Structures are given as C-alpha cells and as structure tokens.
XYZ file of C-alpha atoms in Angstrom:
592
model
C 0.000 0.000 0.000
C 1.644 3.408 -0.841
C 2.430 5.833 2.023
C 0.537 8.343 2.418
C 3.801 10.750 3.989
C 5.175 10.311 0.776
C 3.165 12.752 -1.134
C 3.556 15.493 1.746
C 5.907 18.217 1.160
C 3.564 21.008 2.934
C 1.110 21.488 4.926
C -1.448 22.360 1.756
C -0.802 17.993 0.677
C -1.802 17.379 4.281
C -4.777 19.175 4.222
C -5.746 17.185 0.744
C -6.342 14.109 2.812
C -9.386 12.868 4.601
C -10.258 13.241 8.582
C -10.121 9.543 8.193
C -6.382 9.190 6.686
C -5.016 11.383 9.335
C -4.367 8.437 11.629
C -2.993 6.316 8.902
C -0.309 9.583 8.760
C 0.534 9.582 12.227
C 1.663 5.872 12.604
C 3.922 7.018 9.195
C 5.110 9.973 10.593
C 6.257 8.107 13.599
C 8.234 5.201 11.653
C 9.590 7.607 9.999
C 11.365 9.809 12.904
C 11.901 6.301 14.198
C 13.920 4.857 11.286
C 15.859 8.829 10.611
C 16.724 9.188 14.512
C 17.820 5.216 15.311
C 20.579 5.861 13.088
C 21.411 10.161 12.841
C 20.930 10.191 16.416
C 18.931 13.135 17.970
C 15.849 14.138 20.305
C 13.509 11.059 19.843
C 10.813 11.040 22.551
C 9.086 14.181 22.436
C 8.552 14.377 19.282
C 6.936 11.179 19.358
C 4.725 12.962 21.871
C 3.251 15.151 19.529
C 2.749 13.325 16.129
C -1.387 13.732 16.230
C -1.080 17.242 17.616
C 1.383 18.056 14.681
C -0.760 16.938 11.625
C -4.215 18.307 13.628
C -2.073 21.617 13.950
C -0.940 21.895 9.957
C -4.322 20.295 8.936
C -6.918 22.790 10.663
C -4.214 25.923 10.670
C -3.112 28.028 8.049
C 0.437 27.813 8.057
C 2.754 29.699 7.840
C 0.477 33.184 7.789
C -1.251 31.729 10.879
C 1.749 31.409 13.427
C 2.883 28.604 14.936
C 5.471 28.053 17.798
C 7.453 25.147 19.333
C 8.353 25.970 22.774
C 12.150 24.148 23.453
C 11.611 22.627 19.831
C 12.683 18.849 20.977
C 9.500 18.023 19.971
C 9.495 20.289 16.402
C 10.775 16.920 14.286
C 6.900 15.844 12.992
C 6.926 19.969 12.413
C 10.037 20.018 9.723
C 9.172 16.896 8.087
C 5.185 18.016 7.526
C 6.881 21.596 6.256
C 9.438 20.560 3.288
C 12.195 18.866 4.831
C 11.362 15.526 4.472
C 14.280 14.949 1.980
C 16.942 16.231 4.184
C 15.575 15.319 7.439
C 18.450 13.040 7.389
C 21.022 15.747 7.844
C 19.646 17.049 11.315
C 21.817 18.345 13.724
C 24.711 17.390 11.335
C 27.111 19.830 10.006
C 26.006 21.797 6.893
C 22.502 20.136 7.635
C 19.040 21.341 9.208
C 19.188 22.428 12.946
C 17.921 20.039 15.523
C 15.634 23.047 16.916
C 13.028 25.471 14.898
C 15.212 28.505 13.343
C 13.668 31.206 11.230
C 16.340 31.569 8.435
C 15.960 27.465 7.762
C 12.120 28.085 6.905
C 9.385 30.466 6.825
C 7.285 28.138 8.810
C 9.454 28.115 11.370
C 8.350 31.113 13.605
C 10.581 31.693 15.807
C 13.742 29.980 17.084
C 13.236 28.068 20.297
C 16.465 26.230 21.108
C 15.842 27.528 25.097
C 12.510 26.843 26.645
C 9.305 28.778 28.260
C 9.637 31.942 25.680
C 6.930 30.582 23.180
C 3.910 32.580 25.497
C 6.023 36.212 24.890
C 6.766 35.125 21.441
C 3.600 34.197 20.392
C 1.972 37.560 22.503
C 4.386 39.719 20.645
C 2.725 38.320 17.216
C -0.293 38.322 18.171
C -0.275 41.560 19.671
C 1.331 42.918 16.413
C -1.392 41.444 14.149
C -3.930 43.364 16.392
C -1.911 46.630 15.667
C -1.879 46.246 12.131
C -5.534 44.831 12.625
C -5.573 41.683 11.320
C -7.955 40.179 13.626
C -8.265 37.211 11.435
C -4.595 35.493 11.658
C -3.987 32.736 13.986
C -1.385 32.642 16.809
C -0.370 29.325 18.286
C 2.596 28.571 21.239
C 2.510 24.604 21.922
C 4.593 24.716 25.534
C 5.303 21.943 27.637
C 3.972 21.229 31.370
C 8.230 21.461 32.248
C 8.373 24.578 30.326
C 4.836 26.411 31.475
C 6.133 26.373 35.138
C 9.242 28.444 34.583
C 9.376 32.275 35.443
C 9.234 33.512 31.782
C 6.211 31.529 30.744
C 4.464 32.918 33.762
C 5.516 36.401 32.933
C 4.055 35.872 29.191
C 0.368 34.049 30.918
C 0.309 36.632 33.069
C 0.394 39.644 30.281
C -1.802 37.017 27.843
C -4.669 37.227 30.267
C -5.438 41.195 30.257
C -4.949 41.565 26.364
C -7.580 40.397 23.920
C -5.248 39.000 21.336
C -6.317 36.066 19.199
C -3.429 33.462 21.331
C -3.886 29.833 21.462
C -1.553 28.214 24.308
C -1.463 24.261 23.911
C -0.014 22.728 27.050
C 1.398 19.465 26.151
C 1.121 17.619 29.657
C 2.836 14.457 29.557
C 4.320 15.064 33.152
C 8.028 15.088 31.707
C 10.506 17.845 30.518
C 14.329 15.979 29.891
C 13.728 14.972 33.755
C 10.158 14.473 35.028
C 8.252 17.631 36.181
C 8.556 18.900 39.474
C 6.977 21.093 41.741
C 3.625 22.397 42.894
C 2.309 23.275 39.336
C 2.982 19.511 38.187
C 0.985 18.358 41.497
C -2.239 20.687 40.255
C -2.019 19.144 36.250
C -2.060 16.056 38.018
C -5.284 16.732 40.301
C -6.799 18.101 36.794
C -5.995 14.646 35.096
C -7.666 12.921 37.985
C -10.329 15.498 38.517
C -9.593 16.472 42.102
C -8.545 19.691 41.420
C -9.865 22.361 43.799
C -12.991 24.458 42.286
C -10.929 26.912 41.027
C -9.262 26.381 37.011
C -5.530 28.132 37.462
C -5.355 28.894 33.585
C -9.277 30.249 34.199
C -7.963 32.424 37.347
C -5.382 34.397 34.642
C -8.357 34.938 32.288
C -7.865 32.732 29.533
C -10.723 30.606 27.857
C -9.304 27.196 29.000
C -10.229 23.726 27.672
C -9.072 19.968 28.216
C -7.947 17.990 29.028
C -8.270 16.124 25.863
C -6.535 13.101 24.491
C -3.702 14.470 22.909
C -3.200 11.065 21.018
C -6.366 11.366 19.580
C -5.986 13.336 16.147
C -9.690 13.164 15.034
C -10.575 15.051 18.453
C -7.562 17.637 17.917
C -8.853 18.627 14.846
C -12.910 18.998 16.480
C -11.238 20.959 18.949
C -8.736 23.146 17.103
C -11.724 23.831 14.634
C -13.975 25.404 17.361
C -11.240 27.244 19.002
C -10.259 28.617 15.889
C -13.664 30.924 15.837
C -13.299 31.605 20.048
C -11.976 35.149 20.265
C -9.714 36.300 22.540
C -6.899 34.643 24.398
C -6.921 30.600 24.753
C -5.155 27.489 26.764
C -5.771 24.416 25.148
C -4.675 21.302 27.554
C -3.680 18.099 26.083
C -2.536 15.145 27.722
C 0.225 12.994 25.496
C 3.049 9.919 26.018
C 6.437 10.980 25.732
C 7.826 8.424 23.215
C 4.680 7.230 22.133
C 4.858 4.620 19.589
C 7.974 2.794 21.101
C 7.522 0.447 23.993
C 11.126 1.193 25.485
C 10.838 5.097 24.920
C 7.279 4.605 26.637
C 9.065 3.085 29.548
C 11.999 4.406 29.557
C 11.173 8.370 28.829
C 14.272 9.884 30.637
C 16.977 7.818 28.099
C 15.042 7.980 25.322
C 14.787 11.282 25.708
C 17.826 11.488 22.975
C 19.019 7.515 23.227
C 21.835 7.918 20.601
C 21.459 4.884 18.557
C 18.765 2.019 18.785
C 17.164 -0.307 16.715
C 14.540 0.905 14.788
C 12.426 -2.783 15.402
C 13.054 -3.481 18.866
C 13.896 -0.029 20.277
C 17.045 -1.362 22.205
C 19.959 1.338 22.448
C 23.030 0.287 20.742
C 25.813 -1.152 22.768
C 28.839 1.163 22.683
C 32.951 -0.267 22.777
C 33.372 -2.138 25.888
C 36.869 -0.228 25.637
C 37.985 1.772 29.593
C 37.342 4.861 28.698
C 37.979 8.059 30.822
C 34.580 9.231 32.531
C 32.175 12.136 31.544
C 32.979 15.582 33.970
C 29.493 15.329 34.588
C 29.694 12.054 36.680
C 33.233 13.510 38.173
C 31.105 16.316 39.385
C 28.292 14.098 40.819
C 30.427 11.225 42.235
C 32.261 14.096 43.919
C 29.750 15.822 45.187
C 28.651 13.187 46.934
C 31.729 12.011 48.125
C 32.453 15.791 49.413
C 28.870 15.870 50.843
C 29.497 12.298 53.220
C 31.675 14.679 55.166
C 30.351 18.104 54.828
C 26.948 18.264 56.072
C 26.464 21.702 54.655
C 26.640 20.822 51.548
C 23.676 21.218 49.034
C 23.616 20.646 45.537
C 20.796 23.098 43.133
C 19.963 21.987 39.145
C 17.330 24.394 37.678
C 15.880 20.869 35.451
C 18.844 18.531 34.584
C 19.577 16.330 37.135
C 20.729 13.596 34.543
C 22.264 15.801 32.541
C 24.262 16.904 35.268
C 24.912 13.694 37.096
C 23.423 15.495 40.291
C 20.886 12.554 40.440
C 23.710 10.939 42.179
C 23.301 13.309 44.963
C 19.482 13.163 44.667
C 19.290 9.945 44.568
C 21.237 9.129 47.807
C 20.892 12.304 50.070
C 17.601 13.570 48.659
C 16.821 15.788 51.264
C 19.649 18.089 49.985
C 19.868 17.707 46.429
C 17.150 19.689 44.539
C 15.349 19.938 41.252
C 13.928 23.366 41.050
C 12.300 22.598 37.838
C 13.251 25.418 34.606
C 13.918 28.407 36.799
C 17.171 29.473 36.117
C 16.964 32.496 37.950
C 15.098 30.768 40.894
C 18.131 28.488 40.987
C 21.055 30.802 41.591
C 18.863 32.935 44.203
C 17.981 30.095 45.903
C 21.242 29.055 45.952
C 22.229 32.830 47.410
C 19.654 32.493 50.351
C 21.300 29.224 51.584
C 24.948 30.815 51.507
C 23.662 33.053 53.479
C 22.563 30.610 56.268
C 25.956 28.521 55.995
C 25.049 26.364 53.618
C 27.416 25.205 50.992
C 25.432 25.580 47.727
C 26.914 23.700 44.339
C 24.572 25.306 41.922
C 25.026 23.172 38.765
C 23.762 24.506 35.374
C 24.891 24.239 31.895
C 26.855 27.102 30.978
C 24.119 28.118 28.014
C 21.546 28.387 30.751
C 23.674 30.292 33.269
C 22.954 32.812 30.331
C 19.516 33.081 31.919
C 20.125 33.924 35.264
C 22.826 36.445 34.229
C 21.692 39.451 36.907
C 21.184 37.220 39.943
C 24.563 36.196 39.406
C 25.745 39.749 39.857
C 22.883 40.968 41.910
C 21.971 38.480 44.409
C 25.765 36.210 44.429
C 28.402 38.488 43.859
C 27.127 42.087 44.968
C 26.757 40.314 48.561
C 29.521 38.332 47.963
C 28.248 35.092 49.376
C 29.855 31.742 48.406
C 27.830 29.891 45.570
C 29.365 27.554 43.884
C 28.311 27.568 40.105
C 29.398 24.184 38.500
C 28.999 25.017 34.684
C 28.594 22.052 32.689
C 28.504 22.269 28.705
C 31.077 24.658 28.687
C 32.375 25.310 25.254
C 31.562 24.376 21.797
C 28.823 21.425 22.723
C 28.715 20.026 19.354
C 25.089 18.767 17.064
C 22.876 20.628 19.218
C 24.212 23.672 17.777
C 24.476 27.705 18.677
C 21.576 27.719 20.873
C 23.298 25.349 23.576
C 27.370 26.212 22.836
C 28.102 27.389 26.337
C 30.957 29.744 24.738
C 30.431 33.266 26.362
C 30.590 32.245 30.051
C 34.010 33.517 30.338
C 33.480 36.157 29.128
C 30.135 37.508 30.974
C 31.537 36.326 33.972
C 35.147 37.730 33.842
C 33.826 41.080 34.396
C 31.989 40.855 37.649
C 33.614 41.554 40.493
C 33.851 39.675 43.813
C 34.421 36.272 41.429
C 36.477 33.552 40.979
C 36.714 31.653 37.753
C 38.145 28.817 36.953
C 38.406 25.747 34.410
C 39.603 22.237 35.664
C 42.029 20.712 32.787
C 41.564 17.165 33.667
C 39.262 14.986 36.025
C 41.163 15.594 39.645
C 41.394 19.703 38.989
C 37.769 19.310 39.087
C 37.786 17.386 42.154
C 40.182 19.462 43.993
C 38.685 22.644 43.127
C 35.363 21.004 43.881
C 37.239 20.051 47.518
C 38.972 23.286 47.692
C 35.412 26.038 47.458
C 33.626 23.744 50.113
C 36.515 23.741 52.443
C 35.352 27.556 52.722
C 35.991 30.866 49.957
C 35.034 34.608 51.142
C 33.588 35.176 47.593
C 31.437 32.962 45.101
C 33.662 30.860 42.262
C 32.661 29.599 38.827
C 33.896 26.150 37.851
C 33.585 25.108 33.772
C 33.863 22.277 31.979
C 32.892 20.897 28.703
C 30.467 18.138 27.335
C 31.998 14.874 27.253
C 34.681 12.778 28.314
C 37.783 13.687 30.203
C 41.468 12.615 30.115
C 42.213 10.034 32.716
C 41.153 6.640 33.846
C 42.183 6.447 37.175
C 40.548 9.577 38.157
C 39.778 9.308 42.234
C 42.268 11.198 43.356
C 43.316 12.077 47.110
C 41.591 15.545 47.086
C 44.021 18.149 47.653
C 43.660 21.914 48.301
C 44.250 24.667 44.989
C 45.754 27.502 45.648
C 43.046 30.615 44.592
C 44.971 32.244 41.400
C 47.602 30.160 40.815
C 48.504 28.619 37.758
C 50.408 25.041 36.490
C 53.857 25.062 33.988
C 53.491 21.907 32.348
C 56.451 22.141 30.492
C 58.676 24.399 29.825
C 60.469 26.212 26.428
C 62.258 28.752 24.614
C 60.363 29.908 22.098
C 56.697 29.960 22.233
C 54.726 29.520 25.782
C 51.290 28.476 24.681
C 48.814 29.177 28.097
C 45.279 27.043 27.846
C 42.394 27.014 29.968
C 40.440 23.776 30.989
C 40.267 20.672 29.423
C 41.827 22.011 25.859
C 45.082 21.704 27.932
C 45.334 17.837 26.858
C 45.290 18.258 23.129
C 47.906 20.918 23.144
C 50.404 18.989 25.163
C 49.838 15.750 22.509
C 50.049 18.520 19.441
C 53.427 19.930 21.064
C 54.697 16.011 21.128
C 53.877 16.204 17.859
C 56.045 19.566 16.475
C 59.469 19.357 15.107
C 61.179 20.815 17.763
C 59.066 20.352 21.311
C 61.510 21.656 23.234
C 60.970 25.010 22.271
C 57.471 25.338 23.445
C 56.625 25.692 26.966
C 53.539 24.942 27.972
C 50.817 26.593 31.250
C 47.608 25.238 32.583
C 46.351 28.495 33.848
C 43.345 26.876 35.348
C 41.790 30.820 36.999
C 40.550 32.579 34.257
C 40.105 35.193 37.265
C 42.102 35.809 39.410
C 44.952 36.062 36.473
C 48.146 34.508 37.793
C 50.190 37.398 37.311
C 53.721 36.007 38.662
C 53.845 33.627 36.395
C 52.392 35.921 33.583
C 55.606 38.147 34.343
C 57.639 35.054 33.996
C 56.358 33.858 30.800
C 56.574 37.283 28.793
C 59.802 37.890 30.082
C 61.033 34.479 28.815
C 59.601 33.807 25.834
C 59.453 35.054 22.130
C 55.748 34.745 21.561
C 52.832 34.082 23.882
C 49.522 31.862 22.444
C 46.132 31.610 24.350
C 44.333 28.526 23.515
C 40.578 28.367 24.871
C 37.463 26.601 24.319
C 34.961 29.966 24.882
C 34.587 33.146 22.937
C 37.562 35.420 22.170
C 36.282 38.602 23.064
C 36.149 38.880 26.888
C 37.569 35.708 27.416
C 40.751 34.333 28.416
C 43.323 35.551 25.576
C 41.440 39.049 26.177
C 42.431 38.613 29.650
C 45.967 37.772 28.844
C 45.991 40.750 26.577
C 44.918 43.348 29.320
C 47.470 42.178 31.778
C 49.887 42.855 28.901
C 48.936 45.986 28.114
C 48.725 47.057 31.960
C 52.353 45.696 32.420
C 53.653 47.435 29.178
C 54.625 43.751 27.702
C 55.368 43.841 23.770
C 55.815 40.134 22.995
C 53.234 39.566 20.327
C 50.082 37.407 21.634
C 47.759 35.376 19.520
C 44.515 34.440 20.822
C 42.644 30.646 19.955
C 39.464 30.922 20.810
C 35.191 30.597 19.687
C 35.613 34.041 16.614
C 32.514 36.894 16.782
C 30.299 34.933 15.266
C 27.241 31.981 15.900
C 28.879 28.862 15.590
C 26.385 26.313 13.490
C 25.992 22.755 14.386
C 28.359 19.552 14.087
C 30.374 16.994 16.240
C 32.525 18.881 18.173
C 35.866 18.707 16.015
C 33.970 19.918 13.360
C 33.035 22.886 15.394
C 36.200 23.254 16.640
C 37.145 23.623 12.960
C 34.226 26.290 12.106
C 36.022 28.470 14.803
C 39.500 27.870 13.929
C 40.712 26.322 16.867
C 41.182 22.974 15.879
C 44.607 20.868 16.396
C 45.753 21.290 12.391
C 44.963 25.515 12.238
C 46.837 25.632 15.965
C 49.428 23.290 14.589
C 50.407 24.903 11.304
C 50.675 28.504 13.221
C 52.830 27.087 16.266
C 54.739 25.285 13.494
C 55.116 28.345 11.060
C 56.089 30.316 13.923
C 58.978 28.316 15.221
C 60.007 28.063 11.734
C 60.167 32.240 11.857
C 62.138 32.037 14.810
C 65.106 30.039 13.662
C-alpha cells in the first residue's frame, strides 16, 4: 500500500487528505522519525509525543500566515518533516545540515527559534499583539509549551500579560508530566489533580483569564482537529490542555522516557539502544562532578547541591538519589536556581549550583545581583562549557568567560583534567570569602584512574606543564590535553613551553611576568569566545604591564557557531589541532 507521507511536502498535501487518513499519517510519521533518529541520532521522545497534535495543527491551521510556535523545539521533528524537509531530514543536527531546533532563516514556517525553553507565550503575545496593531484580527497565533516549560518564570511572565490583552493566542499545554527529567513542583501536582479530577474548584489557567479547555486526548488526532476547529472561531486569548506519552509509539521510549529522551542509537524494530565499545574509557565531567559531590557531601553536612531541570544531565541525580533531602530539582527556573542558591549561603550552607553554561545565560543578573554584589559563596558548576557540538548555537556554552570575567567579587576557573575538578570542587567547600565559577565541557575527560586524594588549589595560581624557549602556549580547561599531545607532535618540542592556567580570574600574574619575560611569543588557547575571554584577559594584563611580545589568541571568533560533532566545530572556529598546529609550526620556523 503506498504511504501516504510520501506525497507530503507542505502542509497544503496534508490538508488534501481525509479526517479519516489522518491516523494512517501519524503511525507514518512516527516510523519515519523512528527509522531517521535510530541511526542520525537526535531528540527522539518528544517528538513522538506530539505526532497527532502536529498533523491536527498543519491540517486545521493556516500555516505559515497563521503562526505557529514550538516551545524548546525537541519536539518540532513531525513539524520540519510536515513543512518541506522531508528529503533532508536526514542531515539534522549534522554539520552543513538542518538544525535540531526550529530557526527562522531554515524556513518560513518556522516562527521563531526556540532552542531555550518557556519563551513561546512572549513570542507568540508579541505576534499576536502585532497582528492586532496592524488589525488583522483574522490570523492565527499558536505557542505549543510543555507542562516542564509552562512552570518556569518567563512563561508565567508571558500568561500573566496574555490574560489582560484580547489578542487572538492559542496556548497548547502538552502535559505528559516530563521535561528531559520528570516535572517537578507544585504546578505539576495541580495538572495532576486536573488529570484525575480532584482539582480544587478553582481552574488556574481560568484564574489568569484565559478561555481554557481539556484535558483532551492528545493522542487522539480526530478530536484535535474537532477541537482546534472550534477554538479557531473563540476570540480572545486561549489554553488548550492536552494530555500525550512521551515516546509514544515505542515500547522502550514509553518506559523508559528519561533515556530515550535522545538515546543515541537504537534499533529501529526493537527499540534497544546500541551497545557502545566495551573499551575503559575516561569518565564524563558530569559524573566527576556528581560522584564528587557526593563524596564531598558524606563529610560536609552543609553541603547542598541546586539543578534548575537537569539532574541527569548533570549527574546530580547521584546526589538526589542518595541524600535527597539536599539535592534539589527546582524545575526550569534558572533564575530561581542561583537565588535560591544565594539564600542558603547566606545561612551557611554550601550551595553547588550546577547549570549548563548556556543556561547560566539566563540567570545572568542574579549572578551579579543576588551572588556576587553580597559576595556570598555559591558555587556555580557550569557544565557544557564550550563548543557542545550537534545541538548547535543555541546550547554552545561559549560566552561564560566572558560575561563572567567582568563581575567583580568572582572567581573563575576551568579544571584541565578529572582531579582539577575534584580538587577545586574540595577546595570552594573547604570555605571561599567570595562565590567561584567552575567550567567544563560536554563529554569525556582525560584520565582513567581519576579518584584522586583531594588536595587543596591555591586561589589564582597557575600550572607550567612544560617548559620552552620559544613559544609559551597558556590554555584554559580541558583544551590543555590536546595541546600537550600537538606539542609532542612539532618538530622541535623543546621550544614550546607549555601553562595550565586553570583561573581565568584571578589572572596569575607572577607567572604571567615570567612567561613574557622568557619567551618570544605568547599563544592563548581556549574553548569559549575570544572577546572577553581568556586571551582578552591575557591581553589586558599585557597591556597594563607594558609587555610587547606579540600574543595570539585561539578561541570561539565573533560569530554563531552552526551545528556539528565537536571537532567539526572546533574547525568552524578555527581552533582545531591542524589551524593551531600549522601557526605554532610556522612560527617556530620564523624564529630560527
């Protein structure tokens, strides 16, 4: 029997079939981010969630003049694939291929580019609320947001405004009780009393003024469309609540919802992940961070550990698991995160307030405000630091240096290898005067036997890992370890000296004054954005101190950097081992 998904390039062939077909398209669509995904890798079980809202959504709207909105966009695949990019679906989250998220320049039906979540509501209110200007009263506004995503600040913020206009908004809470992690907090607890219908009197979504409905079955595509059809005639602004599987259509990302989540690769038929090389391989900082933490915690009973949503992505569900009366999950509420984290500082507590560095972005003035003005003693573990790789510009945690260099009262640092992140972990809860930022990048480290003997760091002071004549090359973090094999690697090794700065703040200046006076050239080798960063760092203290020795910066250029593995993207930025090879290697060459 031919395939129906085969003669769909737009939403104008989906609307050529019959109510009747629709659920013949669904079980297609599925298969078919099944068979791409097993393979390409990628975000597999929410957009499984939302195959029958997808088609109901293209089928009764009028895409793209009526607006449509993805909030996070895990769940956007169904979207591309019904909207002309079927063909190269293939390519997602590849290099040169389509992003993994929604992104206005790919396609006009993509809206509005959600690669962070909870800012569909403003989005959408800021079309909507343009239409009205212009007075189209007739065009269509649609945010689909998450249960995860609808409790965080912003999303409030954007309800909260939504409820006193009279915009024509549709909100369409996917509730399947699950974000990356499952949904927390007192918000989940009420969706769940709806669900069961023993919620008080009182509608929440009602209470803010919009014209609520649900909850439906979100799986059923027949009632979408009967629903989206009638709402599409209610003025004024709407919530739509639908209740959906994350993974539907797969027993094991039924079951399974946290993995599957993005598994890597499975089989397509049975849904099992693929077994990776049984080869020892050095551990992920993540799990150095949450091993440690709980190690550090067994003996430090002030010890707390804060993730604003990612407690597996993080590796703090160590902590929660085993002391989960101090390890929290404060749902997506960046902000709420680091404040909370400030309040317990300043009750003794010993906060480690985990967050990807690309979400730190979100929290930027309680960092300064409530953390550093008062200087109380957070500790902000950054994971993702750096170029992250397929998921693209929306989640490279490059400009953390940068934004955080310039605030006074704190320390910043980046481990190299696996201990430096222990013993700086061990070092800021033995007690600091000030808060400290500790990065470090997606992935895997540099060292098997990793447990170390924790042992204090001196605040500001650097590492010579080998010393020269020619050319001292200073890195930051975990970029350390391909320099030192790339110097191995040079004709003449001796004359390079190389520094594991490890404080991108305080600045080791001693040993800056060392380096410039014994040296020929000076390169800066770091895995974060050039302007601000490190290198610009190095440069200041240079220019302070009158130094002359010419200084040449690696480091994430003034610019987006697009998707790809994370070589690749090291390559896009010019700050991969062959471009820092060929210039240490030309320059030696000039210096015979």
């Amino acid at each position: 029997m031919e395939r129906l998904l085969t003669h769909i390039e737009s939403p104008e062939d989906l609307k050529k079939l019959t109510l009747d077909e629709l659920p013949k398209l669904a079980q297609e669509l599925r298969e078919f981010i099944i068979d791409i995904v097993s393979t390409k890798e990628g975000h597999l079980g929410a957009s499984l969630g939302v195959v029958e809202l997808t088609i109901a959504l293209h089928y009764v709207f009028n895409t793209p003049v009526d607006k449509l909105i993805w909030d996070v966009g895990h769940q956007a695949y169904g979207h591309k694939i019904l909207t002309g990019r079927k063909e190269i679906f293939e390519t997602n989250r590849q290099l040169g291929g389509i992003s993994g998220f929604p992104k206005r320049s790919e396609s006009k039906y993509d809206d509005f580019g959600t690669g962070h979540s909870s800012t569909s509501i403003s989005a959408i209110l800021g079309m909507a609320m343009a239409s009205k200007l212009k007075g189209d009263f007739k065009k269509q506004h649609i945010a689909v947001v998450g249960d995860a995503s609808i409790a965080s600040g912003m999303a409030f913020e954007g309800l909260n405004h939504l409820g006193v206009t009279q915009v024509n908004a549709l909100i369409v809470l996917n509730d399947n009780a699950i974000g990356i992690d499952p949904s927390v907090g007192a918000l989940k607890k009420y969706l769940t009393n709806v669900k069961a219908g023993t919620a008080k009197d009182e509608n929440i979504f009602e209470c803010l003024n919009l014209n609520y409905t649900g909850p439906i079955d979100g799986h059923d595509v027949k009632a979408l469309v009967a629903e989206l059809e009638r709402l599409k005639h209610v003025d004024g602004p709407k919530l739509l609540h639908i209740i959906t599987t994350k993974g539907k259509g797969l027993k094991q990302a039924e079951e399974d919802q946290v993995v599957y989540h993005a598994p890597g690769k499975f089989d397509k038929i049975t849904g099992e992940r693929l077994k990776k090389s049984g080869q020892l391989q050095p551990p992920k900082y993540q799990d150095v961070f949450g091993h440690t933490i709980v190690e550090l915690a067994q003996k430090n009973e002030k010890i707390v550990g804060i993730t604003p949503a990612m407690p597996s992505g993080s590796s703090l569900k160590f902590m929660m698991d085993q002391m989960p009366d101090r390890a929290f999950d404060v749902g997506i509420a960046e902000q709420h995160a680091v404040t909370l984290a400030a309040g317990m500082a300043t009750q003794g507590l010993v906060p480690f307030c985990n967050i990807y560095s690309t979400f730190l972005q979100r929290a930027y003035d309680q960092v300064i405000h409530d953390v550093a003005l008062q200087k109380l003693p957070v500790i902000f573990c950054l994971d993702r630091a750096g170029l992250v790789g397929q998921d693209g510009p929306t989640h490279h945690g490059v400009f953390d240096m940068a934004f955080l260099r310039c605030i006074p009262n704190l320390i910043v640092f980046a481990p190299m290898n696996e201990m430096e992140l222990r013993n700086i972990m061990y070092t800021a809860q033995l007690g600091l005067d000030k808060p400290i930022a500790i990065r470090y990048p997606r992935g895997r480290g540099a060292t098997i036997d990793w447990k170390n003997d924790f042992e204090p760091i001196e605040i500001g002071k650097a590492r010579c890992l080998k010393k020269g004549s020619k050319i001292a090359i200073l890195t930051i973090g975990h970029m350390g370890n391909g320099i030192s094999k790339l110097i191995e690697s040079l004709d003449t090794p001796e004359a390079v000296g190389l520094y594991d700065m490890r404080f991108v703040k305080p600045l080791d200046e001693d040993l800056l004054r060392t380096i410039f006076n014994s040296y020929q050239h000076i390169v800066t080798v770091e895995d974060g954005a050039k302007m601000g960063g490190f290198g610009s760092a190095v440069l200041e203290f240079a220019n302070e101190e009158r130094l002359t020795k010419p200084i040449k910066i690696f480091g994430v250029p003034d610019q987006f950097v697009e998707q790809g593995t994370i070589p690749e993207t090291h390559k896009l930025a010019g700050m991969d081992f062959d471009t820092i090879h060929s210039y240490i290697q030309s320059t030696l060459d000039q210096c015979e």
